[in-house]
């Protein structure tokens, strides 16, 4: 289809990565010279496009001549840049045009601009999302390699403790006094052994949601502008995090996908799935980690980036603040679940794209940061947990509380 745009500009966010690819060089191998051939390609990372796109040197050079603010007459641009290069960059979405043919890409580009992403953060988030990935296929995740093998391959890890002063210079602190939170902290351990036969009661399910993702107050800070008070801190008090649920075995709630409505402390149904589809989706959420997919409920934490970026526009710290906030939610889940006699987990090995599709999220505006899960533990431990204090397990038996 002929491009109809008369005026063009560069898309709002694009980064070019010169990426080296190593290929087996069969000719070199047989000639006894070299077994591997290296080639460098120029990869454009533009969040509004979604996929990585390869550019050639002429296309990258052309980008140095087109700004992303002002619209330029295509005829003027064509005085410096070959028509074929302009067409190709428009087709790839790296240039956007004002014509009908470019409307879909222009709209996506305007979303990136309108959300006020910092370009580095937008690229980091968009291109670290997984689609249909499994941890078993990821060679960087070392689940099936023993620690001994890992040390043989990579050498020892950096030391587990660091010191910045001589021992005699250290100021000893008073021994901590015990308070009720100590017992909870001591029993906190990532759960990889959920009770797959039993149900989670509705009361504890509700208690967890209220404390971890619910709000304690809704305050009108200016006429028409409200803010939430929650159990965890939030950059700018904007609370951009949302909670979605994969309910698998909770008494009184039909298995399915839900959104948590924060001010009414209620679930909003998104989809009902049959048992097989629900299990498949749970597995997809946690990239095939079946011991996590066994949780009674998965709690997906997403961020509505535009809420925080409304205040912190194109800010270098804004994305980091949101990610840190998700960590606070995770720890609150661990502590709350532990106090209520349950297990909890967090994972960042998640299929963001599959989750976005299932819940109808536009990744440029709202996207998952972590998947958490909770529920009663199994009576017997079959999967490894880190419980050096023996507060959770007595050998392979669950300790009575
Ligand atoms: C951000 C984050 C991501 C994690 N992802 C995984 C994961 O994908 N799979 C897993 O088995 N454990 C995961 N964990 C749990 C850690 O393995 C666990 O915290 C660690 O082994 C220490 O055990 P503990 O939490 O019981 O103290 C994750 C923890 C964090 C904080």
mmCIF file of C-alpha atoms in Angstrom, residues 118-364:
data_model
loop_
_atom_site.group_PDB
_atom_site.id
_atom_site.type_symbol
_atom_site.label_atom_id
_atom_site.label_comp_id
_atom_site.label_asym_id
_atom_site.label_seq_id
_atom_site.Cartn_x
_atom_site.Cartn_y
_atom_site.Cartn_z
ATOM 1 C CA UNK A 118 11.412 8.115 30.243
ATOM 2 C CA UNK A 119 12.871 6.545 27.073
ATOM 3 C CA UNK A 120 15.379 4.282 28.895
ATOM 4 C CA UNK A 121 12.657 3.014 31.236
ATOM 5 C CA UNK A 122 10.199 2.470 28.386
ATOM 6 C CA UNK A 123 12.723 0.380 26.478
ATOM 7 C CA UNK A 124 13.821 -1.544 29.583
ATOM 8 C CA UNK A 125 10.254 -2.419 30.485
ATOM 9 C CA UNK A 126 8.927 -3.174 27.013
ATOM 10 C CA UNK A 127 11.811 -5.422 26.005
ATOM 11 C CA UNK A 128 12.154 -7.382 29.233
ATOM 12 C CA UNK A 129 8.608 -8.739 28.908
ATOM 13 C CA UNK A 130 8.152 -12.435 28.128
ATOM 14 C CA UNK A 131 5.608 -14.154 25.932
ATOM 15 C CA UNK A 132 4.988 -17.898 26.285
ATOM 16 C CA UNK A 133 8.365 -18.341 27.986
ATOM 17 C CA UNK A 134 9.245 -21.096 30.433
ATOM 18 C CA UNK A 135 12.025 -21.020 33.007
ATOM 19 C CA UNK A 136 13.155 -24.454 31.864
ATOM 20 C CA UNK A 137 14.013 -23.057 28.417
ATOM 21 C CA UNK A 138 15.981 -20.142 29.868
ATOM 22 C CA UNK A 139 19.601 -21.236 30.168
ATOM 23 C CA UNK A 140 20.342 -18.280 32.465
ATOM 24 C CA UNK A 141 17.979 -19.681 35.097
ATOM 25 C CA UNK A 142 19.905 -22.379 36.804
ATOM 26 C CA UNK A 143 17.161 -24.498 38.361
ATOM 27 C CA UNK A 144 18.552 -27.715 36.927
ATOM 28 C CA UNK A 145 22.216 -26.942 37.542
ATOM 29 C CA UNK A 146 23.645 -27.764 40.940
ATOM 30 C CA UNK A 147 25.521 -25.129 42.908
ATOM 31 C CA UNK A 148 28.711 -27.140 42.419
ATOM 32 C CA UNK A 149 28.223 -27.089 38.625
ATOM 33 C CA UNK A 150 27.482 -23.388 38.698
ATOM 34 C CA UNK A 151 30.655 -22.630 40.671
ATOM 35 C CA UNK A 152 32.668 -24.827 38.301
ATOM 36 C CA UNK A 153 31.348 -22.857 35.306
ATOM 37 C CA UNK A 154 31.280 -19.312 36.709
ATOM 38 C CA UNK A 155 33.664 -19.380 39.663
ATOM 39 C CA UNK A 156 32.470 -18.605 43.192
ATOM 40 C CA UNK A 157 29.815 -15.934 43.706
ATOM 41 C CA UNK A 158 30.800 -12.566 45.187
ATOM 42 C CA UNK A 159 31.109 -12.970 48.991
ATOM 43 C CA UNK A 160 27.906 -13.143 51.016
ATOM 44 C CA UNK A 161 29.093 -10.492 53.498
ATOM 45 C CA UNK A 162 31.002 -7.257 52.974
ATOM 46 C CA UNK A 163 32.964 -5.186 55.428
ATOM 47 C CA UNK A 164 34.081 -1.554 55.285
ATOM 48 C CA UNK A 165 36.061 -1.323 58.528
ATOM 49 C CA UNK A 166 38.456 -3.378 60.655
ATOM 50 C CA UNK A 167 36.645 -5.667 63.160
ATOM 51 C CA UNK A 168 37.871 -3.631 66.149
ATOM 52 C CA UNK A 169 36.274 -0.498 64.649
ATOM 53 C CA UNK A 170 32.803 -2.030 64.566
ATOM 54 C CA UNK A 171 30.241 -0.589 66.984
ATOM 55 C CA UNK A 172 28.314 -3.473 68.518
ATOM 56 C CA UNK A 173 24.572 -2.798 68.669
ATOM 57 C CA UNK A 174 22.286 -3.874 71.517
ATOM 58 C CA UNK A 175 20.746 -7.321 71.187
ATOM 59 C CA UNK A 176 17.266 -6.907 69.664
ATOM 60 C CA UNK A 177 14.248 -7.084 71.953
ATOM 61 C CA UNK A 178 11.622 -9.552 70.848
ATOM 62 C CA UNK A 179 8.259 -8.255 69.665
ATOM 63 C CA UNK A 180 5.442 -10.137 67.903
ATOM 64 C CA UNK A 181 6.798 -9.251 64.478
ATOM 65 C CA UNK A 182 9.940 -11.303 65.157
ATOM 66 C CA UNK A 183 8.009 -14.552 65.142
ATOM 67 C CA UNK A 184 6.399 -13.624 61.824
ATOM 68 C CA UNK A 185 9.691 -12.578 60.261
ATOM 69 C CA UNK A 186 11.320 -15.801 61.473
ATOM 70 C CA UNK A 187 8.587 -17.942 59.890
ATOM 71 C CA UNK A 188 8.634 -16.133 56.533
ATOM 72 C CA UNK A 189 9.905 -18.453 53.818
ATOM 73 C CA UNK A 190 9.118 -18.598 50.123
ATOM 74 C CA UNK A 191 6.505 -21.324 49.788
ATOM 75 C CA UNK A 192 6.984 -23.953 47.090
ATOM 76 C CA UNK A 193 4.677 -26.517 48.722
ATOM 77 C CA UNK A 194 1.019 -25.496 48.562
ATOM 78 C CA UNK A 195 -1.796 -27.781 49.653
ATOM 79 C CA UNK A 196 -3.164 -28.727 46.228
ATOM 80 C CA UNK A 197 -6.063 -30.761 47.660
ATOM 81 C CA UNK A 198 -7.496 -28.186 50.042
ATOM 82 C CA UNK A 199 -9.308 -24.893 49.694
ATOM 83 C CA UNK A 200 -8.418 -21.460 51.062
ATOM 84 C CA UNK A 201 -11.236 -20.053 53.185
ATOM 85 C CA UNK A 202 -12.846 -16.825 52.026
ATOM 86 C CA UNK A 203 -12.083 -14.995 55.281
ATOM 87 C CA UNK A 204 -8.327 -15.364 55.044
ATOM 88 C CA UNK A 205 -8.426 -14.665 51.296
ATOM 89 C CA UNK A 206 -10.214 -11.379 52.006
ATOM 90 C CA UNK A 207 -7.940 -10.519 54.943
ATOM 91 C CA UNK A 208 -4.864 -10.867 52.751
ATOM 92 C CA UNK A 209 -6.247 -8.717 49.949
ATOM 93 C CA UNK A 210 -7.409 -5.979 52.302
ATOM 94 C CA UNK A 211 -4.050 -5.738 54.052
ATOM 95 C CA UNK A 212 -1.789 -6.185 51.041
ATOM 96 C CA UNK A 213 -3.488 -4.436 48.127
ATOM 97 C CA UNK A 214 -6.545 -2.876 49.751
ATOM 98 C CA UNK A 215 -6.845 0.665 51.017
ATOM 99 C CA UNK A 216 -7.330 1.929 54.529
ATOM 100 C CA UNK A 217 -8.752 5.291 53.505
ATOM 101 C CA UNK A 218 -9.863 7.257 50.458
ATOM 102 C CA UNK A 219 -9.097 10.936 50.949
ATOM 103 C CA UNK A 220 -10.294 13.897 48.881
ATOM 104 C CA UNK A 221 -7.111 15.958 48.784
ATOM 105 C CA UNK A 222 -8.569 18.630 46.461
ATOM 106 C CA UNK A 223 -12.145 18.942 45.215
ATOM 107 C CA UNK A 224 -12.531 16.069 42.711
ATOM 108 C CA UNK A 225 -9.038 14.628 43.311
ATOM 109 C CA UNK A 226 -8.730 11.675 45.618
ATOM 110 C CA UNK A 227 -5.823 9.712 47.031
ATOM 111 C CA UNK A 228 -5.640 6.318 48.687
ATOM 112 C CA UNK A 229 -3.953 5.370 51.917
ATOM 113 C CA UNK A 230 -2.558 1.836 51.813
ATOM 114 C CA UNK A 231 -0.323 -0.317 53.990
ATOM 115 C CA UNK A 232 2.724 0.234 51.770
ATOM 116 C CA UNK A 233 4.464 3.472 50.753
ATOM 117 C CA UNK A 234 4.025 4.884 47.270
ATOM 118 C CA UNK A 235 6.109 7.419 45.304
ATOM 119 C CA UNK A 236 4.174 10.701 45.252
ATOM 120 C CA UNK A 237 1.369 8.877 47.114
ATOM 121 C CA UNK A 238 -0.030 8.031 43.699
ATOM 122 C CA UNK A 239 -0.472 4.294 44.275
ATOM 123 C CA UNK A 240 -0.140 3.167 40.645
ATOM 124 C CA UNK A 241 -0.238 -0.564 41.459
ATOM 125 C CA UNK A 242 -3.269 -2.690 40.611
ATOM 126 C CA UNK A 243 -4.096 -6.229 41.685
ATOM 127 C CA UNK A 244 -5.485 -8.992 39.483
ATOM 128 C CA UNK A 245 -6.270 -12.479 40.691
ATOM 129 C CA UNK A 246 -6.130 -15.977 39.332
ATOM 130 C CA UNK A 247 -8.468 -17.678 41.789
ATOM 131 C CA UNK A 248 -7.970 -21.432 41.764
ATOM 132 C CA UNK A 249 -9.187 -22.865 45.076
ATOM 133 C CA UNK A 250 -10.930 -20.298 47.252
ATOM 134 C CA UNK A 251 -14.151 -21.222 49.055
ATOM 135 C CA UNK A 252 -17.166 -19.364 47.673
ATOM 136 C CA UNK A 253 -15.397 -17.891 44.627
ATOM 137 C CA UNK A 254 -15.770 -19.430 41.185
ATOM 138 C CA UNK A 255 -12.340 -20.272 39.769
ATOM 139 C CA UNK A 256 -11.350 -17.635 37.237
ATOM 140 C CA UNK A 257 -9.705 -14.309 36.569
ATOM 141 C CA UNK A 258 -10.622 -11.230 38.569
ATOM 142 C CA UNK A 259 -9.614 -7.619 39.159
ATOM 143 C CA UNK A 260 -9.542 -6.340 42.734
ATOM 144 C CA UNK A 261 -11.605 -3.186 43.174
ATOM 145 C CA UNK A 262 -9.699 -1.309 45.797
ATOM 146 C CA UNK A 263 -12.178 1.104 47.369
ATOM 147 C CA UNK A 264 -15.023 -1.395 47.676
ATOM 148 C CA UNK A 265 -12.787 -4.366 48.616
ATOM 149 C CA UNK A 266 -14.508 -6.520 46.000
ATOM 150 C CA UNK A 267 -13.609 -8.758 43.089
ATOM 151 C CA UNK A 268 -14.578 -7.826 39.537
ATOM 152 C CA UNK A 269 -14.936 -10.908 37.305
ATOM 153 C CA UNK A 270 -12.798 -10.766 34.145
ATOM 154 C CA UNK A 271 -13.076 -14.328 32.797
ATOM 155 C CA UNK A 272 -14.226 -17.763 33.877
ATOM 156 C CA UNK A 273 -11.956 -20.543 32.644
ATOM 157 C CA UNK A 274 -12.433 -24.304 32.865
ATOM 158 C CA UNK A 275 -10.078 -26.171 35.198
ATOM 159 C CA UNK A 276 -7.573 -27.090 32.472
ATOM 160 C CA UNK A 277 -7.456 -23.610 30.952
ATOM 161 C CA UNK A 278 -7.088 -22.048 34.397
ATOM 162 C CA UNK A 279 -4.190 -24.316 35.333
ATOM 163 C CA UNK A 280 -2.535 -23.629 31.944
ATOM 164 C CA UNK A 281 -2.896 -19.912 32.502
ATOM 165 C CA UNK A 282 -1.523 -20.135 36.064
ATOM 166 C CA UNK A 283 1.473 -22.051 34.682
ATOM 167 C CA UNK A 284 1.900 -19.420 31.965
ATOM 168 C CA UNK A 285 1.824 -16.632 34.562
ATOM 169 C CA UNK A 286 4.777 -18.125 36.476
ATOM 170 C CA UNK A 287 6.691 -19.322 33.393
ATOM 171 C CA UNK A 288 6.117 -23.005 34.082
ATOM 172 C CA UNK A 289 7.087 -23.050 37.785
ATOM 173 C CA UNK A 290 4.489 -25.646 38.732
ATOM 174 C CA UNK A 291 5.173 -25.357 42.492
ATOM 175 C CA UNK A 292 4.052 -21.702 42.281
ATOM 176 C CA UNK A 293 1.142 -22.428 39.919
ATOM 177 C CA UNK A 294 -0.184 -24.705 42.703
ATOM 178 C CA UNK A 295 -1.018 -21.698 44.910
ATOM 179 C CA UNK A 296 -4.689 -21.283 45.810
ATOM 180 C CA UNK A 297 -4.632 -17.749 44.447
ATOM 181 C CA UNK A 298 -2.142 -15.900 42.277
ATOM 182 C CA UNK A 299 -1.953 -12.163 42.852
ATOM 183 C CA UNK A 300 -0.704 -10.318 39.787
ATOM 184 C CA UNK A 301 0.696 -6.882 40.514
ATOM 185 C CA UNK A 302 0.547 -4.471 37.580
ATOM 186 C CA UNK A 303 1.496 -0.809 37.373
ATOM 187 C CA UNK A 304 -0.604 1.923 35.788
ATOM 188 C CA UNK A 305 2.508 3.806 34.719
ATOM 189 C CA UNK A 306 0.642 6.871 33.560
ATOM 190 C CA UNK A 307 -0.578 7.562 37.071
ATOM 191 C CA UNK A 308 2.952 8.005 38.455
ATOM 192 C CA UNK A 309 4.329 9.558 35.253
ATOM 193 C CA UNK A 310 1.510 12.136 35.357
ATOM 194 C CA UNK A 311 3.546 13.762 38.149
ATOM 195 C CA UNK A 312 7.050 12.439 37.427
ATOM 196 C CA UNK A 313 7.075 13.121 33.662
ATOM 197 C CA UNK A 314 9.884 11.436 31.716
ATOM 198 C CA UNK A 315 11.639 11.178 35.062
ATOM 199 C CA UNK A 316 14.740 8.973 35.402
ATOM 200 C CA UNK A 317 13.652 7.653 38.840
ATOM 201 C CA UNK A 318 9.933 7.135 38.279
ATOM 202 C CA UNK A 319 10.035 3.593 36.880
ATOM 203 C CA UNK A 320 12.437 2.472 39.602
ATOM 204 C CA UNK A 321 10.143 3.900 42.275
ATOM 205 C CA UNK A 322 7.238 1.864 40.885
ATOM 206 C CA UNK A 323 9.267 -1.349 40.833
ATOM 207 C CA UNK A 324 10.397 -0.733 44.410
ATOM 208 C CA UNK A 325 6.781 -0.263 45.398
ATOM 209 C CA UNK A 326 5.911 -3.716 44.051
ATOM 210 C CA UNK A 327 8.610 -5.110 46.359
ATOM 211 C CA UNK A 328 6.863 -3.558 49.344
ATOM 212 C CA UNK A 329 3.599 -5.212 48.336
ATOM 213 C CA UNK A 330 5.363 -8.530 48.021
ATOM 214 C CA UNK A 331 6.850 -8.333 51.506
ATOM 215 C CA UNK A 332 3.491 -7.326 52.953
ATOM 216 C CA UNK A 333 2.002 -10.414 51.332
ATOM 217 C CA UNK A 334 4.704 -12.630 52.816
ATOM 218 C CA UNK A 335 4.160 -11.206 56.308
ATOM 219 C CA UNK A 336 0.385 -11.205 56.159
ATOM 220 C CA UNK A 337 0.169 -14.729 54.793
ATOM 221 C CA UNK A 338 2.717 -15.948 57.343
ATOM 222 C CA UNK A 339 0.804 -14.384 60.221
ATOM 223 C CA UNK A 340 -2.369 -16.105 58.997
ATOM 224 C CA UNK A 341 -0.579 -19.475 58.879
ATOM 225 C CA UNK A 342 -0.188 -19.606 55.092
ATOM 226 C CA UNK A 343 2.607 -19.649 52.564
ATOM 227 C CA UNK A 344 3.412 -16.993 49.951
ATOM 228 C CA UNK A 345 5.779 -16.435 47.061
ATOM 229 C CA UNK A 346 6.922 -13.775 44.603
ATOM 230 C CA UNK A 347 8.408 -14.255 41.162
ATOM 231 C CA UNK A 348 9.641 -11.953 38.424
ATOM 232 C CA UNK A 349 9.922 -14.885 35.989
ATOM 233 C CA UNK A 350 6.545 -14.136 34.468
ATOM 234 C CA UNK A 351 4.927 -13.930 31.049
ATOM 235 C CA UNK A 352 3.857 -10.320 31.043
ATOM 236 C CA UNK A 353 2.523 -10.421 27.482
ATOM 237 C CA UNK A 354 0.238 -13.404 28.169
ATOM 238 C CA UNK A 355 -1.060 -11.702 31.310
ATOM 239 C CA UNK A 356 -1.702 -8.455 29.436
ATOM 240 C CA UNK A 357 -3.643 -10.359 26.791
ATOM 241 C CA UNK A 358 -5.743 -12.265 29.321
ATOM 242 C CA UNK A 359 -6.700 -9.132 31.276
ATOM 243 C CA UNK A 360 -6.924 -6.802 28.256
ATOM 244 C CA UNK A 361 -4.098 -4.468 29.301
ATOM 245 C CA UNK A 362 -2.268 -2.065 26.978
ATOM 246 C CA UNK A 363 1.380 -2.630 27.923
ATOM 247 C CA UNK A 364 2.341 0.965 27.220
#
